[in-house]
mmCIF file of C-alpha atoms and ligand atoms in Angstrom:
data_model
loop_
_atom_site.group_PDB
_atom_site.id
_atom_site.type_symbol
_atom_site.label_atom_id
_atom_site.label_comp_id
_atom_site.label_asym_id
_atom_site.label_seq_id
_atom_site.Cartn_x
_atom_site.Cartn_y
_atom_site.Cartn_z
ATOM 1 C CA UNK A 4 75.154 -57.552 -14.427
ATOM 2 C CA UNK A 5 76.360 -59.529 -11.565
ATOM 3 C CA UNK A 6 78.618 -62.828 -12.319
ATOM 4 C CA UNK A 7 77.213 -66.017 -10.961
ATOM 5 C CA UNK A 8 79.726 -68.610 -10.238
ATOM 6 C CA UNK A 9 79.535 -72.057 -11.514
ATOM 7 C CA UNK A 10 78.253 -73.131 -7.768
ATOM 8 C CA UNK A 11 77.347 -70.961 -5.006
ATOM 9 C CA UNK A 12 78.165 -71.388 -1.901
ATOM 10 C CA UNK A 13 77.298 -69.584 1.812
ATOM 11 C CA UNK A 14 79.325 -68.361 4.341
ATOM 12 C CA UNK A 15 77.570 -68.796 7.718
ATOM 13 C CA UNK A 16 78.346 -66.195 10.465
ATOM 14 C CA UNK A 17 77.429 -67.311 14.213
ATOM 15 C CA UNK A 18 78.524 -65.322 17.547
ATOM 16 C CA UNK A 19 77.048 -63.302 19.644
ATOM 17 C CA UNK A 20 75.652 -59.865 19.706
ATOM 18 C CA UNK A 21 78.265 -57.387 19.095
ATOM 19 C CA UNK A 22 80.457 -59.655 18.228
ATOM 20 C CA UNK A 23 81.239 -58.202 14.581
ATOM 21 C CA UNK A 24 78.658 -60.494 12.257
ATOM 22 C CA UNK A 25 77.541 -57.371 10.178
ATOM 23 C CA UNK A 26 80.203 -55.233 9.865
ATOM 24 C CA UNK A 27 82.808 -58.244 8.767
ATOM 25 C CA UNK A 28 79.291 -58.560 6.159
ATOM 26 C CA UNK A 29 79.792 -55.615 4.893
ATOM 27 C CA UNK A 30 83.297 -55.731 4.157
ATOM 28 C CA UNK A 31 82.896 -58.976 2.478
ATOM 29 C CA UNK A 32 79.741 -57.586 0.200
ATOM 30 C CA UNK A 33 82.103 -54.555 -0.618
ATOM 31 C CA UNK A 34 84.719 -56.859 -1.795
ATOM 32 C CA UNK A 35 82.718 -59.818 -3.629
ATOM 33 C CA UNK A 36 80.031 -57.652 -4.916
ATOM 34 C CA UNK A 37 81.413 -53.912 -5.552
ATOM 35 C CA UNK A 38 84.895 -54.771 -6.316
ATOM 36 C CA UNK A 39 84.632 -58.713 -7.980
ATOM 37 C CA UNK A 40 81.757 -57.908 -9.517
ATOM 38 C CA UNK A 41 80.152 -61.239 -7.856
ATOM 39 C CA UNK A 42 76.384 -62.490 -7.230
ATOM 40 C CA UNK A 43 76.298 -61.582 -3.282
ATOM 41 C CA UNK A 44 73.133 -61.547 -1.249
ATOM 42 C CA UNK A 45 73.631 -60.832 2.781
ATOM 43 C CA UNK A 46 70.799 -62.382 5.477
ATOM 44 C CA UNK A 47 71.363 -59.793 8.306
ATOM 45 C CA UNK A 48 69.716 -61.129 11.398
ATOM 46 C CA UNK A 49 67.785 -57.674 11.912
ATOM 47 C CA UNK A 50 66.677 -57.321 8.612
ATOM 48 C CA UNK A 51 64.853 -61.059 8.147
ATOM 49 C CA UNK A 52 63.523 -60.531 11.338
ATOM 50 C CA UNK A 53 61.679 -57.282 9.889
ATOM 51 C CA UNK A 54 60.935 -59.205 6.541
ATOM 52 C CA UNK A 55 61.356 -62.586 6.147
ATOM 53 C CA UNK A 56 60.634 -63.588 9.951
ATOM 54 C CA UNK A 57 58.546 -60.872 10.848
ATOM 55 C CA UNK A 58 56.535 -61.860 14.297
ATOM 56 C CA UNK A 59 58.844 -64.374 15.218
ATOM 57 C CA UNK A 60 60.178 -63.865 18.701
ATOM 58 C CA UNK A 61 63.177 -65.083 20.844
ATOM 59 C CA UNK A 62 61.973 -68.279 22.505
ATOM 60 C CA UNK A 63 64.593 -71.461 21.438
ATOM 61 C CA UNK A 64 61.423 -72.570 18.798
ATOM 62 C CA UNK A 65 61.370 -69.355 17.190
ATOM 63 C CA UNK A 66 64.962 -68.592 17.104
ATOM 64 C CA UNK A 67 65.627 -71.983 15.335
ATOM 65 C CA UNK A 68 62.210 -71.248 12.775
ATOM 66 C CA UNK A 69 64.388 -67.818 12.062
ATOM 67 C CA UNK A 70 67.564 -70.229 10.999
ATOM 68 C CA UNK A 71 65.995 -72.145 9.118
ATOM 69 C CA UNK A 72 64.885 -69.766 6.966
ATOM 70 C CA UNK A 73 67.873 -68.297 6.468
ATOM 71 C CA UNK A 74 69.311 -71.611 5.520
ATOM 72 C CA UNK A 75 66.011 -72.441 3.183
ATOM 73 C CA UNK A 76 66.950 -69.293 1.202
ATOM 74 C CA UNK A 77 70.612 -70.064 1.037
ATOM 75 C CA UNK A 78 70.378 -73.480 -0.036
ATOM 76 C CA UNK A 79 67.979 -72.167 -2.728
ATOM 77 C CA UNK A 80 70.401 -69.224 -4.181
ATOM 78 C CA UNK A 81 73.715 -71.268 -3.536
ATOM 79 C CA UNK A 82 72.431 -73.832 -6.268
ATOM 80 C CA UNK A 83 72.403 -70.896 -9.142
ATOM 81 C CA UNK A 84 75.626 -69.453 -8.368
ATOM 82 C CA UNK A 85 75.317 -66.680 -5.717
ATOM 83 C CA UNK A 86 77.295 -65.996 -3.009
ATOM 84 C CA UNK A 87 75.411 -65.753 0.496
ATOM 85 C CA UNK A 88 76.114 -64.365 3.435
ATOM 86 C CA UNK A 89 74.225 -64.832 6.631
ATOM 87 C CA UNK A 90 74.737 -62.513 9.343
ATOM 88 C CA UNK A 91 72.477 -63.878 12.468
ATOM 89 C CA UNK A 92 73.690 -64.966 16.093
ATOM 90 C CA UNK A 93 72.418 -68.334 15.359
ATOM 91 C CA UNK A 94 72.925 -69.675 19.277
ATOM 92 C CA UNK A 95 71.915 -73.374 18.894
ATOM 93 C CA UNK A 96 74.675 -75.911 17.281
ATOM 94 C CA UNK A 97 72.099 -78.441 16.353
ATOM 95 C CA UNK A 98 69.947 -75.924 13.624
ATOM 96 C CA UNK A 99 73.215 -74.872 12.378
ATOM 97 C CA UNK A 100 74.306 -78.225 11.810
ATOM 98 C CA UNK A 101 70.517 -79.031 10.497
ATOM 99 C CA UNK A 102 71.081 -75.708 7.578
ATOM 100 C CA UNK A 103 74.685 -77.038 7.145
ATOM 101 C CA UNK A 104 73.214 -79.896 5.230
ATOM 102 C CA UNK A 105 70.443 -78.426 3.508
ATOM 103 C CA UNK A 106 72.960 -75.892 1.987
ATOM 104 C CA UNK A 107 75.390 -78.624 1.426
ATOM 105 C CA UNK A 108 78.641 -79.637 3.590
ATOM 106 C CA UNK A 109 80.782 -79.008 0.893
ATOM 107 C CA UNK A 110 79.475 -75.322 0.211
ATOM 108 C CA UNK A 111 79.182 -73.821 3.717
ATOM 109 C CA UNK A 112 81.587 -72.013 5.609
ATOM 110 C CA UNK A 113 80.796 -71.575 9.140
ATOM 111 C CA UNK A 114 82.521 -68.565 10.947
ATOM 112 C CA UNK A 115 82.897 -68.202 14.091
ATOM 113 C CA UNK A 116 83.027 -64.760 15.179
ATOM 114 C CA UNK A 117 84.413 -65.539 18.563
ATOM 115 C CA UNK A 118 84.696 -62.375 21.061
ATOM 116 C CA UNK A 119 83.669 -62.815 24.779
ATOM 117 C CA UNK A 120 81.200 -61.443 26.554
ATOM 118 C CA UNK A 121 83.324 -58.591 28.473
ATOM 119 C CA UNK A 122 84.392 -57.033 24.674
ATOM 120 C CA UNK A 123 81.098 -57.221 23.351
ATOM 121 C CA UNK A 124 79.355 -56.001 26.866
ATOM 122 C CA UNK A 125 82.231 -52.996 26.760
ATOM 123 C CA UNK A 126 81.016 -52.212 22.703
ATOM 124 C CA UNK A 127 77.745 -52.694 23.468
ATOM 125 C CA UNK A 128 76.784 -51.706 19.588
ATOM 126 C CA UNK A 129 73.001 -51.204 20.334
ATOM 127 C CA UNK A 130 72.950 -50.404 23.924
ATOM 128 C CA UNK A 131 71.049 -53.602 24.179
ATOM 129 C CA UNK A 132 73.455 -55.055 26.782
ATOM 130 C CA UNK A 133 72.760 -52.895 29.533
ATOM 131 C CA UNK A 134 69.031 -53.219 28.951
ATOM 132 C CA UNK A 135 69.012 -56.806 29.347
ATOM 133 C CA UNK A 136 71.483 -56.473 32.506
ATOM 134 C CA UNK A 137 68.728 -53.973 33.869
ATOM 135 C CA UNK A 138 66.410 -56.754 33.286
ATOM 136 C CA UNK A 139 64.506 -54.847 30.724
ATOM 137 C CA UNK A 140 65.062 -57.404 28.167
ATOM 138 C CA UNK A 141 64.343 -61.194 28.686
ATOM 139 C CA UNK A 142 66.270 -64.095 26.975
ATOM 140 C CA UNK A 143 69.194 -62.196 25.760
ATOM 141 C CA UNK A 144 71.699 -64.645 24.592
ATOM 142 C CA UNK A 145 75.176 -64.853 26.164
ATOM 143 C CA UNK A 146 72.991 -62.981 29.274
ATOM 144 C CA UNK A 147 70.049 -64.910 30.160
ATOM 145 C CA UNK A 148 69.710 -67.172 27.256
ATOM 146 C CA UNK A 149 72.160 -69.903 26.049
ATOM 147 C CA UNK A 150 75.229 -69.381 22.976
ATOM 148 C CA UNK A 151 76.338 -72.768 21.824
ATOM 149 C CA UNK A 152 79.891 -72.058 20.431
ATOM 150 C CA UNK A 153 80.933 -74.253 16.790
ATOM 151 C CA UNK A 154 82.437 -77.529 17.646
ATOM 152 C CA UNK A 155 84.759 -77.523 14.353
ATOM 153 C CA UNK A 156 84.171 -74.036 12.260
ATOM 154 C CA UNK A 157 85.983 -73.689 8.966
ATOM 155 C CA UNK A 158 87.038 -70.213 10.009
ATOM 156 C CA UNK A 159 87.483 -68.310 13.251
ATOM 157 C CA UNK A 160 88.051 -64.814 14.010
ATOM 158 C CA UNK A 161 89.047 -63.079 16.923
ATOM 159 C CA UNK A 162 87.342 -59.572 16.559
ATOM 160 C CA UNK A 163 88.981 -58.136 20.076
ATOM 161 C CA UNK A 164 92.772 -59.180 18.375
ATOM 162 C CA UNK A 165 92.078 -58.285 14.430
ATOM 163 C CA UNK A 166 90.895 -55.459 12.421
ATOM 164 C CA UNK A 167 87.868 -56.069 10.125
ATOM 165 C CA UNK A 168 90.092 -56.431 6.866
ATOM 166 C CA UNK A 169 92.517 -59.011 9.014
ATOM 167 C CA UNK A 170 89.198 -60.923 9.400
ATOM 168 C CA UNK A 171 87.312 -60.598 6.123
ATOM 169 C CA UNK A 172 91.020 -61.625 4.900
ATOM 170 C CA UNK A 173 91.093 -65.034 6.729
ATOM 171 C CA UNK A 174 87.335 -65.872 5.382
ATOM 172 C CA UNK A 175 88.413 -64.783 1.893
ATOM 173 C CA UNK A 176 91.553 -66.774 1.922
ATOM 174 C CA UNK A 177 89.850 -70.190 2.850
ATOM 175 C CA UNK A 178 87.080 -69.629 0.479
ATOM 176 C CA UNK A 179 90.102 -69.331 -2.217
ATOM 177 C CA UNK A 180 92.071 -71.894 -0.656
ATOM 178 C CA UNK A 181 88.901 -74.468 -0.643
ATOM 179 C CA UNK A 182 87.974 -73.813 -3.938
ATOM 180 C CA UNK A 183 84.864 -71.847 -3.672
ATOM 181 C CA UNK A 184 86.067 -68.212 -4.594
ATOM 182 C CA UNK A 185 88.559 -67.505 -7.296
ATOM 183 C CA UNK A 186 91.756 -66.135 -6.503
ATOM 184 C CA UNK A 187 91.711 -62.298 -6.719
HETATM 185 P P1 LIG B 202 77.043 -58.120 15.182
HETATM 186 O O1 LIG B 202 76.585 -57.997 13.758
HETATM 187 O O2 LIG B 202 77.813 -59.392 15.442
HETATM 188 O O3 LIG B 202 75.952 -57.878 16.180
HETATM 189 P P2 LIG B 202 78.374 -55.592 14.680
HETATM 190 O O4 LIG B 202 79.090 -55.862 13.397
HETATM 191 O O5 LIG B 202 77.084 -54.819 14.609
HETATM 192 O O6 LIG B 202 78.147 -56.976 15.468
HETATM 193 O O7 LIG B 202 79.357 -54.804 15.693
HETATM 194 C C1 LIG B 202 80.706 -55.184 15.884
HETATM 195 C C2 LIG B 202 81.521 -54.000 16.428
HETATM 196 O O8 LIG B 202 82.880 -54.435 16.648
HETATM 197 C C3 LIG B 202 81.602 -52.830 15.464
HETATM 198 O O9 LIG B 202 81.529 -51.634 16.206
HETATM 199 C C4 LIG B 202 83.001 -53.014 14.815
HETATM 200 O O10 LIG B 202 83.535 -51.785 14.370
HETATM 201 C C5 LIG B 202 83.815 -53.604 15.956
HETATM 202 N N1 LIG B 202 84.983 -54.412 15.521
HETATM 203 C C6 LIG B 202 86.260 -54.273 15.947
HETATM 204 N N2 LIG B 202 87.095 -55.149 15.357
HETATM 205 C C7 LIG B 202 86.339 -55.879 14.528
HETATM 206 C C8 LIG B 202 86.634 -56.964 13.632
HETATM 207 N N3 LIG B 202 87.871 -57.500 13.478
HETATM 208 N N4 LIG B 202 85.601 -57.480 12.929
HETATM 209 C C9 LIG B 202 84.353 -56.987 13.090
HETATM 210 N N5 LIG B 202 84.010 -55.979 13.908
HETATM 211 C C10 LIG B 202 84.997 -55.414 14.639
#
């Protein structure tokens, strides 16, 4: 049985494709959930858009519809005690800020997973770089479509400079540090 915490709280990935959002996830689920033995539930971009957000496309209305139901379900699960983790490009400041209240100022962590368009063009994860540079995919953020960077994130990490446990590290030690997690 996983162990709620007294109070949840979420930890809000944002950067752009590529950038490292699921894979510094997955660390963080390994650690919190396989090793702590914590409440943990991760809101992968891909996956809500295949279940929760199914149909919804990539226009600025639909993107933000997308966010916001990532941050309905957080707010919901961070009241009883579980940990959540959302994994999404989220490109527009103004929704994040919007979810950043419904969760709760005091229990969101916004991460910044900052890496510029030549490293994530050179990773290119999902090949889906060169399709929108071919033009064979419209409204691809950080291409053709806009990223709006944090203004003041609680963490950043530099995903071209780090390795993923060098990042996961710096999110785990603020959530300690603020209170949120305890110590290992
Ligand atoms: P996103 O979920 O943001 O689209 P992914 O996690 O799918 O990005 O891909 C990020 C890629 O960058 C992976 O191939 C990963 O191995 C690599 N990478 C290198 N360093 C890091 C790091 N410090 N944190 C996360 N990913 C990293």
């Amino acid at each position: 049985m996983d162990k709620a915490l007294h109070q949840g709280f979420t930890i809000w990935f944002t950067g752009l494709s590529g950038a490292g959002k699921s894979t510094i996830s997955d660390y963080l689920y390994d650690e919190l959930h396989n090793r702590r033995g914590l409440a943990v539930e991760v809101w992968d971009g891909d996956v809500v858009r295949t279940h929760l957000s199914k149909g919804l496309g990539f226009s600025k209305e639909d993107r933000d519809i997308n966010i916001r139901r990532i941050g309905f379900v957080c707010a919901k699960l961070t009241k009883y005690g579980v940990i959540n983790i959302a994994a999404a490009i989220s490109p527009y400041r103004e929704v994040r800020d919007e979810v950043r209240q419904m969760v709760g100022p005091d229990r969101f962590v916004e991460v910044f997973v900052d890496a510029s368009l030549d490293t994530v063009m050179a990773r290119d994860v999902k090949g889906l770089y060169q399709k929108a540079l071919r033009g064979e995919i419209k409204g691809f953020t950080g291409v053709d479509d806009p990223y709006e960077a944090p203004l003041s994130p609680e963490v950043v990490v530099d995903t071209a400079n780090e390795t993923v446990a060098e990042s996961a590290g710096k999110i785990l030690a603020y959530c300690e540090n603020a209170g949120l997690l305890p110590k290992a």
